[in-house]
Structures are given as C-alpha cells and as structure tokens.
PDB file of C-alpha atoms in Angstrom:
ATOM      1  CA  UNK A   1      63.986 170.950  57.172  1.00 47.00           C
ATOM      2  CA  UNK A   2      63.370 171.107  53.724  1.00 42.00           C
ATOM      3  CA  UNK A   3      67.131 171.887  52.909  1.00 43.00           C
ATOM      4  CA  UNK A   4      67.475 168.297  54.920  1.00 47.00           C
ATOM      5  CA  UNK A   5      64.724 166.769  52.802  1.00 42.00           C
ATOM      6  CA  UNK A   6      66.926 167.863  49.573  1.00 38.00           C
ATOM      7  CA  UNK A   7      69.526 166.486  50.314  1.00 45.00           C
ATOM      8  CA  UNK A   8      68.731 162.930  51.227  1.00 44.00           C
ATOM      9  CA  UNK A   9      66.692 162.865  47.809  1.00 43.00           C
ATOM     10  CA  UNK A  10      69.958 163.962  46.406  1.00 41.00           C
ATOM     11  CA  UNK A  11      71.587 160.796  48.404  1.00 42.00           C
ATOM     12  CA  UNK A  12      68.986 158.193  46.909  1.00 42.00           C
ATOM     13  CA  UNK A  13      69.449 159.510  43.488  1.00 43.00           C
ATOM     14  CA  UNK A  14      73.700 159.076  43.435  1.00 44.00           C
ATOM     15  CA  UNK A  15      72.924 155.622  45.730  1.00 43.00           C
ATOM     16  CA  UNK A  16      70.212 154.397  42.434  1.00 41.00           C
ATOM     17  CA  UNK A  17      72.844 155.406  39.788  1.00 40.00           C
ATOM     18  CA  UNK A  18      75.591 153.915  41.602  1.00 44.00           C
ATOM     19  CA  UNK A  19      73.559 150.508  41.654  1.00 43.00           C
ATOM     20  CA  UNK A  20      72.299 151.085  38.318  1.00 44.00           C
ATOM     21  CA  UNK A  21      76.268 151.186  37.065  1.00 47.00           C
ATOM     22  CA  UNK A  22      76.977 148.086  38.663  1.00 47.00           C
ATOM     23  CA  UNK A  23      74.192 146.195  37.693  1.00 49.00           C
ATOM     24  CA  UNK A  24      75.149 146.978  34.045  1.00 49.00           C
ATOM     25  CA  UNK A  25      78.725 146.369  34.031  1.00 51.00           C
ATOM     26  CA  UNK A  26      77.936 142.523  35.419  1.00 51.00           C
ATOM     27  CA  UNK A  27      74.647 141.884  33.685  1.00 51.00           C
ATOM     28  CA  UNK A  28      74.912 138.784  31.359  1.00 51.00           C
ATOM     29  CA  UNK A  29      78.106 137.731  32.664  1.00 49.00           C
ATOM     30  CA  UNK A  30      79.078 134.855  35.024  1.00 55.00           C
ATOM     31  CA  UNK A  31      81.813 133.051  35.688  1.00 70.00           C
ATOM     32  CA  UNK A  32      82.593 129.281  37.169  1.00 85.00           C
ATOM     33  CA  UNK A  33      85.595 128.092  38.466  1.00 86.00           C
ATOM     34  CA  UNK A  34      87.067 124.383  37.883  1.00 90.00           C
ATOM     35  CA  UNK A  35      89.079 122.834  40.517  1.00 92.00           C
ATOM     36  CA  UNK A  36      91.664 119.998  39.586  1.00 95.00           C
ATOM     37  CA  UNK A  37      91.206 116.624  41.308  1.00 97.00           C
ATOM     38  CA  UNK A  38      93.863 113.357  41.252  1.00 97.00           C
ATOM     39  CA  UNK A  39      93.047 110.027  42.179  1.00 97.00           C
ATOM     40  CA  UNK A  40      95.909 107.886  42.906  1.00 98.00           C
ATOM     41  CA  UNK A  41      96.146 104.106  41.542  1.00 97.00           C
ATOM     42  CA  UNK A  42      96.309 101.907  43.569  1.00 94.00           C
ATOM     43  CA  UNK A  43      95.525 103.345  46.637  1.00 94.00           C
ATOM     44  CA  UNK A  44      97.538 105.570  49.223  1.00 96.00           C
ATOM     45  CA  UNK A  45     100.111 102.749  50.329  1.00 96.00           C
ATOM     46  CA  UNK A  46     101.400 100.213  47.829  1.00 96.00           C
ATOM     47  CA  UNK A  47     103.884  97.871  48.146  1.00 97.00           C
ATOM     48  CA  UNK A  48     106.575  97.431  45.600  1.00 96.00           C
ATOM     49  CA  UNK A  49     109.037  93.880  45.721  1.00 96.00           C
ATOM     50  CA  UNK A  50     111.993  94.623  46.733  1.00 96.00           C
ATOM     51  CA  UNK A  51     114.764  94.178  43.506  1.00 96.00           C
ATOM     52  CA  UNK A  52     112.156  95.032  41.055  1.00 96.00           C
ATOM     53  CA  UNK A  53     111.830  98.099  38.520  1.00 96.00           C
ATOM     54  CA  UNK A  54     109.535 100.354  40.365  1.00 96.00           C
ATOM     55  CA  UNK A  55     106.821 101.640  37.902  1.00 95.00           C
ATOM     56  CA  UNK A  56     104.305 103.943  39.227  1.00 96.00           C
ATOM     57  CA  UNK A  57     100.295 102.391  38.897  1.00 96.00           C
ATOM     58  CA  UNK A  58      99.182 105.746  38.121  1.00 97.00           C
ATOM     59  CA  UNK A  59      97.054 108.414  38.854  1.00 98.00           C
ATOM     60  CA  UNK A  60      94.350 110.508  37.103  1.00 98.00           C
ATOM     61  CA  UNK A  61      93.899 114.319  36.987  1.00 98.00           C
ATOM     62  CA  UNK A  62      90.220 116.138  36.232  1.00 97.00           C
ATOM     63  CA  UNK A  63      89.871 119.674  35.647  1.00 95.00           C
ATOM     64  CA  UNK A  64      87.028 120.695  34.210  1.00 92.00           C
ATOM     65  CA  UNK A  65      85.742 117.512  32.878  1.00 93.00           C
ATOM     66  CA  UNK A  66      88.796 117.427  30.849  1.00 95.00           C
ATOM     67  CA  UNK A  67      92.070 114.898  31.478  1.00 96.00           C
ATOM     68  CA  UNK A  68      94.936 116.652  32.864  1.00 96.00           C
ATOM     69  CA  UNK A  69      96.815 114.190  33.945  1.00 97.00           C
ATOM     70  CA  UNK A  70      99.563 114.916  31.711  1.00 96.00           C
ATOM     71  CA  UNK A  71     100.365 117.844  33.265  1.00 96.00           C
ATOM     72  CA  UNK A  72     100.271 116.342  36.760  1.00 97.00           C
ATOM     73  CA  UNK A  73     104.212 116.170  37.922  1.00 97.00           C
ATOM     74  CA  UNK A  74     105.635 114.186  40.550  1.00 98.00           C
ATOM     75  CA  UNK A  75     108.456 114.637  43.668  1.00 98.00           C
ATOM     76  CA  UNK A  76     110.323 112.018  45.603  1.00 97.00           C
ATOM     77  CA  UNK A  77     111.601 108.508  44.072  1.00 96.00           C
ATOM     78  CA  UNK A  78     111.460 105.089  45.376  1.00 98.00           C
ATOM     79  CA  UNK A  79     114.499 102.786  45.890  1.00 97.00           C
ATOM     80  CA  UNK A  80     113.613  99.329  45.301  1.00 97.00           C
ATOM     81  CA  UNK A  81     117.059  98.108  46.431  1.00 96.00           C
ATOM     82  CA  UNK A  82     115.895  98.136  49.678  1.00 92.00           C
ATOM     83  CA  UNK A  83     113.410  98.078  52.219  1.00 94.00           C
ATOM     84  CA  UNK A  84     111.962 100.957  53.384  1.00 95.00           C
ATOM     85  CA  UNK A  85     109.225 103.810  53.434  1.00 96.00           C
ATOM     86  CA  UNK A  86     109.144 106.151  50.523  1.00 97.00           C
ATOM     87  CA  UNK A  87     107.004 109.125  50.019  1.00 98.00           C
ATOM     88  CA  UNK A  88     105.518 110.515  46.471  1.00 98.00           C
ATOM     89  CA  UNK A  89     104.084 113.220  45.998  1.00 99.00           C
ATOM     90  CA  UNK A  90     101.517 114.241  42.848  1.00 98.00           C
ATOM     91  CA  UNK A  91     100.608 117.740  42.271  1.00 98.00           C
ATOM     92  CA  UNK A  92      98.074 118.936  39.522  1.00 97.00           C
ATOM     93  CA  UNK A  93      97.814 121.802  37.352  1.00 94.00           C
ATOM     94  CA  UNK A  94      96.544 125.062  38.604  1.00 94.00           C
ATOM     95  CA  UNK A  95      93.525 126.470  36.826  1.00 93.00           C
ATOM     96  CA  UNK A  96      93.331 130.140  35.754  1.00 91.00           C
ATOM     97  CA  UNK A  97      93.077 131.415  39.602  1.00 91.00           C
ATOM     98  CA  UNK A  98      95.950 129.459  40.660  1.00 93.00           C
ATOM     99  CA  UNK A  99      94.320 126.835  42.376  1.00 94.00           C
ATOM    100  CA  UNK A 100      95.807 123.463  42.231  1.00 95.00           C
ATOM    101  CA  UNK A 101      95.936 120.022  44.144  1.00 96.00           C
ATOM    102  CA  UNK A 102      97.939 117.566  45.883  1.00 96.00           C
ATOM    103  CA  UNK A 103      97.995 114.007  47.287  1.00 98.00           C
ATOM    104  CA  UNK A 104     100.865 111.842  48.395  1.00 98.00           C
ATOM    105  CA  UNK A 105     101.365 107.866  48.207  1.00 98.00           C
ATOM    106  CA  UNK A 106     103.486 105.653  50.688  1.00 97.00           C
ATOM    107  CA  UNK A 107     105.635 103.042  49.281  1.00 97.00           C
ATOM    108  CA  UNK A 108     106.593 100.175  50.661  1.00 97.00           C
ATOM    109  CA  UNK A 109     109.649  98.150  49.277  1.00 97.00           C
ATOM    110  CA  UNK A 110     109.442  94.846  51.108  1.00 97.00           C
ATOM    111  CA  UNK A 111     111.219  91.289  50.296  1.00 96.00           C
ATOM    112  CA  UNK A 112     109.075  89.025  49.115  1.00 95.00           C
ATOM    113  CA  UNK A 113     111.017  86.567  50.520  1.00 96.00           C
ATOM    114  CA  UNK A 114     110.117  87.537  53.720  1.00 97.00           C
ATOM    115  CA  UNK A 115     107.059  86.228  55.466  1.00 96.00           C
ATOM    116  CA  UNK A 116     106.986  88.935  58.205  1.00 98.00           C
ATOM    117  CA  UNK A 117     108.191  92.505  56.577  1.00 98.00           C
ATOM    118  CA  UNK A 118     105.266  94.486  54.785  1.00 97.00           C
ATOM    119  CA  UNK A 119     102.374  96.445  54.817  1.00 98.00           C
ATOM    120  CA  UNK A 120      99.664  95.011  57.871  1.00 98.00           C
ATOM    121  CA  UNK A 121      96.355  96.507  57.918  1.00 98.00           C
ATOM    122  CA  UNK A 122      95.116  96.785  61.579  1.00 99.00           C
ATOM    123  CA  UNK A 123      91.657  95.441  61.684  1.00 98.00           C
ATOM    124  CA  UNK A 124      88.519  97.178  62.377  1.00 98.00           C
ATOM    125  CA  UNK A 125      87.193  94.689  64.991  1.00 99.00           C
ATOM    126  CA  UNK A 126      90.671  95.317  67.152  1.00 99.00           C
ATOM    127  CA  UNK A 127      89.583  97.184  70.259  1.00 99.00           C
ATOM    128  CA  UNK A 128      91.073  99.174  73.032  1.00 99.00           C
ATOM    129  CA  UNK A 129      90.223  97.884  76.676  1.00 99.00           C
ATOM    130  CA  UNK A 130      90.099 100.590  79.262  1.00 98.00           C
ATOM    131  CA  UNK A 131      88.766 100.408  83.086  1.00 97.00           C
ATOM    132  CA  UNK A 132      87.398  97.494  81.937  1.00 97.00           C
ATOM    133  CA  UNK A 133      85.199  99.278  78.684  1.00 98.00           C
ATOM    134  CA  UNK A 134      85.687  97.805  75.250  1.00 98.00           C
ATOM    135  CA  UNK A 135      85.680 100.181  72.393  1.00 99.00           C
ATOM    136  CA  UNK A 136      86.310  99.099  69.032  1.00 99.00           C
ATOM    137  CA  UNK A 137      88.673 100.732  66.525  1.00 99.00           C
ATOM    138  CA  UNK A 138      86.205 101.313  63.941  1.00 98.00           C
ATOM    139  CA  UNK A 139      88.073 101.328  60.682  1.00 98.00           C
ATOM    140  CA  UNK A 140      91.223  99.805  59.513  1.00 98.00           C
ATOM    141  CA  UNK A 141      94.396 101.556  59.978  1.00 98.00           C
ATOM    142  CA  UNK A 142      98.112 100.871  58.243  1.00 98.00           C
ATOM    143  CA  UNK A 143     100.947  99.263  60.128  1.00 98.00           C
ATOM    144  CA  UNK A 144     104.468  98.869  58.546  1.00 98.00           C
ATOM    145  CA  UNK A 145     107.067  96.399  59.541  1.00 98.00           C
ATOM    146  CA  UNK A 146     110.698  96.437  58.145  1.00 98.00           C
ATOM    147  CA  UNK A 147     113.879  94.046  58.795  1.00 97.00           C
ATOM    148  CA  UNK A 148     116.554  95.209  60.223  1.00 96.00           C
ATOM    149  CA  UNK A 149     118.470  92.253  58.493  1.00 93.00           C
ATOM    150  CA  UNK A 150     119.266  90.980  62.098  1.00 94.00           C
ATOM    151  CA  UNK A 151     116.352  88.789  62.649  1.00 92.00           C
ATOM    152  CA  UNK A 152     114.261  91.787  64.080  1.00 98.00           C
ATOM    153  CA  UNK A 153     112.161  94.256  63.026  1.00 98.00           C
ATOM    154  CA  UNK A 154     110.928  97.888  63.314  1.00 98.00           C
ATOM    155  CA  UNK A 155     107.295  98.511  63.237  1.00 98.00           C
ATOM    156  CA  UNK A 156     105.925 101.811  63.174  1.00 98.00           C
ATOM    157  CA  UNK A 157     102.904 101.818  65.605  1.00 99.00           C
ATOM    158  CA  UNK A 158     102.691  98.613  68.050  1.00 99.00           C
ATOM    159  CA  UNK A 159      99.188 101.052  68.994  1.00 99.00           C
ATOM    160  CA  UNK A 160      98.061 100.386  65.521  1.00 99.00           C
ATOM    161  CA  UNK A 161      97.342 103.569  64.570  1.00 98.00           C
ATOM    162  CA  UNK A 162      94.686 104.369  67.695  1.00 99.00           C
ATOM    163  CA  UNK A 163      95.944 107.904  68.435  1.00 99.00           C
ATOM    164  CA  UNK A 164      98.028 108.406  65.297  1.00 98.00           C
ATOM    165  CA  UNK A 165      94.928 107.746  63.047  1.00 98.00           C
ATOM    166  CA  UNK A 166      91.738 107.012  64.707  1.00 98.00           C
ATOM    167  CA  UNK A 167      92.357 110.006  67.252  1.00 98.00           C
ATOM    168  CA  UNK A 168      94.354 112.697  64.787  1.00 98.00           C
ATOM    169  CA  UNK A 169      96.906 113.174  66.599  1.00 98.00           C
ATOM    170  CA  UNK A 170      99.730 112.410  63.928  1.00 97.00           C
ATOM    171  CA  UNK A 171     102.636 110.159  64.167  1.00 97.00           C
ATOM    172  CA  UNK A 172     104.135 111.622  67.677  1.00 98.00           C
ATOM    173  CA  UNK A 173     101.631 109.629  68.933  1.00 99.00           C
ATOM    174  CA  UNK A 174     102.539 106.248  67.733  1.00 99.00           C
ATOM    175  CA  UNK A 175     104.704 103.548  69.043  1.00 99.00           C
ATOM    176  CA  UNK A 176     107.783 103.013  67.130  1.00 98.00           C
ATOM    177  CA  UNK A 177     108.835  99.469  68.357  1.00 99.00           C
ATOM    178  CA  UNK A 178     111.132  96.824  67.158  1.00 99.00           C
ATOM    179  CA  UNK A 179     110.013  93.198  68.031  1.00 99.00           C
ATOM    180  CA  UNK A 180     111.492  89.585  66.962  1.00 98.00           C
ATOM    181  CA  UNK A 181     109.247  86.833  65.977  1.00 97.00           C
ATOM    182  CA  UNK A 182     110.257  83.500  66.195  1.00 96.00           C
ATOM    183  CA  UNK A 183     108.530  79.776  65.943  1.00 96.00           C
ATOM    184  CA  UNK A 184     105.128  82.203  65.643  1.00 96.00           C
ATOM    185  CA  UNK A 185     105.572  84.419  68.757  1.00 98.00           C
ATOM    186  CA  UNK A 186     106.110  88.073  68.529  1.00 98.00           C
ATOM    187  CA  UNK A 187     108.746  89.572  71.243  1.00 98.00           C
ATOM    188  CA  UNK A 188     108.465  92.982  72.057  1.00 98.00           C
ATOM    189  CA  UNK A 189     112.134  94.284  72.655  1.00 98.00           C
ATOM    190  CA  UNK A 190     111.805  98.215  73.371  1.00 98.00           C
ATOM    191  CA  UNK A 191     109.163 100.790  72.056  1.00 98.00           C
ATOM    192  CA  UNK A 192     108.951 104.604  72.640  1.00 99.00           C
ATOM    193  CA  UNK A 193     105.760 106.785  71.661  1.00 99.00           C
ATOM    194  CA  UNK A 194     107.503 110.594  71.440  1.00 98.00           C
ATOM    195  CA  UNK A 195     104.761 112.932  72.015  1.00 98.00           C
ATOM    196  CA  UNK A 196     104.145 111.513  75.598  1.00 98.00           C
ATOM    197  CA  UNK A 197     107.614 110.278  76.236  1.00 98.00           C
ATOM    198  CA  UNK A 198     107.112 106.859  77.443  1.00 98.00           C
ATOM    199  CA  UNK A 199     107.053 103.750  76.029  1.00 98.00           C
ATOM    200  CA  UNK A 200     104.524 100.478  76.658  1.00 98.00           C
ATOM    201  CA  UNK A 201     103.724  98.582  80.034  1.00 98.00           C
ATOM    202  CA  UNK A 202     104.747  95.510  80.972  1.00 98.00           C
ATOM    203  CA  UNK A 203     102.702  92.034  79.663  1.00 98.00           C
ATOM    204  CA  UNK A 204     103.249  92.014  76.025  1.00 98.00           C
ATOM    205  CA  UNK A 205     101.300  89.671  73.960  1.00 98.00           C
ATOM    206  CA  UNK A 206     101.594  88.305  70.419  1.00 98.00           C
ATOM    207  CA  UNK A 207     102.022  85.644  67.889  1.00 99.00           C
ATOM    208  CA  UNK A 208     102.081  85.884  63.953  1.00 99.00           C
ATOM    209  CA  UNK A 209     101.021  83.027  61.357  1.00 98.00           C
ATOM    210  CA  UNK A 210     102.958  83.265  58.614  1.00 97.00           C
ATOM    211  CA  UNK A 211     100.824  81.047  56.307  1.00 97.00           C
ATOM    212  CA  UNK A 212      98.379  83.976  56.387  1.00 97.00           C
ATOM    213  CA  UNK A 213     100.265  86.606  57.568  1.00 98.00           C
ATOM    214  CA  UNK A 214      98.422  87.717  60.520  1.00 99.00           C
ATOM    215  CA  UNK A 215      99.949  89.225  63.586  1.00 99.00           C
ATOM    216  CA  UNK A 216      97.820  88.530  67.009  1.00 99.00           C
ATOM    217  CA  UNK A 217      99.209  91.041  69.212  1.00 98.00           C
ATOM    218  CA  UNK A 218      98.265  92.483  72.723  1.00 99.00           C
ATOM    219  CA  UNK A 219      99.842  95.862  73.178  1.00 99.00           C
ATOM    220  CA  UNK A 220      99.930  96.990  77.062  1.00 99.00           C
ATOM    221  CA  UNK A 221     100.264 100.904  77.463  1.00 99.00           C
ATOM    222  CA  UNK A 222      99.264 103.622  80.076  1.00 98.00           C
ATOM    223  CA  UNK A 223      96.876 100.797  82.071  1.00 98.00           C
ATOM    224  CA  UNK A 224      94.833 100.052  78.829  1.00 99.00           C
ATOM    225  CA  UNK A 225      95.240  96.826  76.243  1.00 99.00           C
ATOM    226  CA  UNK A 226      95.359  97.755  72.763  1.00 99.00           C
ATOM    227  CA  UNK A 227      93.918  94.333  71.426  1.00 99.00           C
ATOM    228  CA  UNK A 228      94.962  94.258  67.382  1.00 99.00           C
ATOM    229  CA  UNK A 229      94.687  91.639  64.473  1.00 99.00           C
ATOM    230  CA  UNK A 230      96.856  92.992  61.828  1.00 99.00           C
ATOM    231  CA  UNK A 231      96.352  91.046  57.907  1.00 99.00           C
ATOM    232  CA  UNK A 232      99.553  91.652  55.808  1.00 98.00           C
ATOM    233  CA  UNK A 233      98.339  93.125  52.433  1.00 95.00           C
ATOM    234  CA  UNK A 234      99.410  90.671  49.474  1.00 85.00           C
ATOM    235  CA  UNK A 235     101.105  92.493  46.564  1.00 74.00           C
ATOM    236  CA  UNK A 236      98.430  92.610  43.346  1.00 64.00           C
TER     237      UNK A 236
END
C-alpha cells in the first residue's frame, strides 16, 4: 500500500514539473495570425464594350492592416474582340503560415450596339409558381445573353438562376437556352438543363423592351412557371 502511495506522489511530482516546463517555455509569448482579404472593383460581373481596351477596375488586398495589393497576381485574360464570358482570377499573398486568398470576376464583352446581348439581373420579386403556391426568388441573380451573330441568342439560365443560385446546386442545374426576339417578343427555340436531362415544357412566355432593357419572360419547366423580370445592367 504504501509502496502504491509512493509512487503516485512520484507521478504528481514528474506531472507538476512537466507543466511547470511548459508553462515557462510559452509564458510572455503570443502570437496572431493575419489573413489576406481582396475586394474586387466593381463587383463580381462587369461588363466590358466589346472593341474596347479592356483595363481591369481593380481590386484591393489587406493583410494585416497593411496594402498588399501589389503583390496580388492575376490568371485568365479577357478578349474584347468578341462577345463572350471570361473568367479572372485574383489571388493574394500568403502570410507567414501560408495562408492566402482568392476571388474570381466574370466578364462580359457585349456590343454596345446591341440592345438585347448583356448582363440581365433576374429580379428579386420574380417568383416560382408551383401546385398553385407562389414563392418568391428572394434576391437577384445574374443572367447572360450572347449573339450568336444570326439574329439569336444563347442565354445561360432561362430558370434565372433558381436552382443554379438560389438552391446551390451549381450550373448543371441551369437552362442553357437560345431564344430570338423580334418586334419585342422573346421565342424560345430549344433549352436543355444537364443535371436532370430534360429541357422546358411547353407554353413559353416572353417579351423584351428594348428602351429599358427588360426581358418579361415566363419559363414553363417540370409542371411549375418560373415567372422572371430580368433589368439589363448599363455599363458605368
């Protein structure tokens, strides 16, 4: 017993001068880690003329209360000779643990000539109708619609962004479409959403105003209407 006794007091007394060690190898010292941030801008999508000398609006970089944006560097490259979708993307420097940060911006090189291609913001009033229930989308969403120099033109999400956005499900989940618009109605002429393999209902709605750049549309798909008012954003 008292052997047993011994040799727990033994423990105790390595356990204390173990603690003892550690607290005086940290004591007075701390240490606090700075993550970089970037802000883009100009915002995540921007719109650059088609023809013109793209110049990027910026971005800043914080690390530490200091500016590093210098240091920030930058992948991809936008052709402004003609229409499309072009992704940038900005990545920081890393701080001392090797910790850095990233954001990307969409470009969108548009002719300003044309009334119809650009960047549409869907708006947050549209609303899905299902079994007869209302539900509104909440917050605005991006839609993108480029000329096929034919008199048609590809948009990326005749949903307007519902389950690509508002649901997180990622782009599978849009409708790539192409429609026509002519003397203010919108014709929908195919559209395909790949992660359920099937493409809208019949019934098809829509008209667009070109003196304020506003698509009306009524998107039919799997027994629901997808009722959207998309606002072209104008170029600052």
């Amino acid at each position: 017993m008292k052997k047993n006794i011994l040799y727990t007091m033994l423990f105790v007394a390595a356990a204390f001068v173990m603690v003892s060690c550690g607290d005086d190898d940290s004591a007075g010292k701390s240490r606090i880690t700075y993550y970089p941030t970037i802000e883009l801008t100009g915002g995540s999508y921007y719109v650059a003329d088609k023809g013109s000398t793209w110049e990027d609006p910026g971005y800043t970089s914080i690390m530490g209360g200091e500016d590093v944006s210098d240091q920030v560097t930058i992948s991809g490259n936008v052709d402004t000779s003609k229409p499309g979708l072009y992704t940038l993307t900005y990545t920081t420097a890393k701080n001392e643990d090797g910790f850095g940060a990233s954001t990307t911006r969409t470009v969108i090189v548009a002719d300003p000539n044309d009334p119809v291609e650009g960047l549409y913001w869907n708006s947050s009033d549209s609303y899905r109708i299902r079994q007869g229930a209302e539900v509104k989308y909440g917050n605005e969403y991006p839609v993108v619609v480029l000329s096929n120099g034919d008199g048609t033109y590809d948009v990326d999400d005749m949903l307007g962004g519902w389950y690509c956005y508002r649901a997180g499900y990622g782009s599978d989940y849009a409708m790539g479409a192409t429609i026509s618009v002519a003397d203010g109605t919108v014709t929908l002429e195919d559209g395909y959403v790949p992660g359920w393999d099937d493409g809208p209902d019949e019934g098809f709605e829509g008209t667009f105003d070109a003196a304020t750049g506003t698509f009306t549309l009524t998107t039919k798909y799997a027994n629901m209407d997808f009722v959207q008012t998309w606002v072209k954003q104008v170029k600052e």
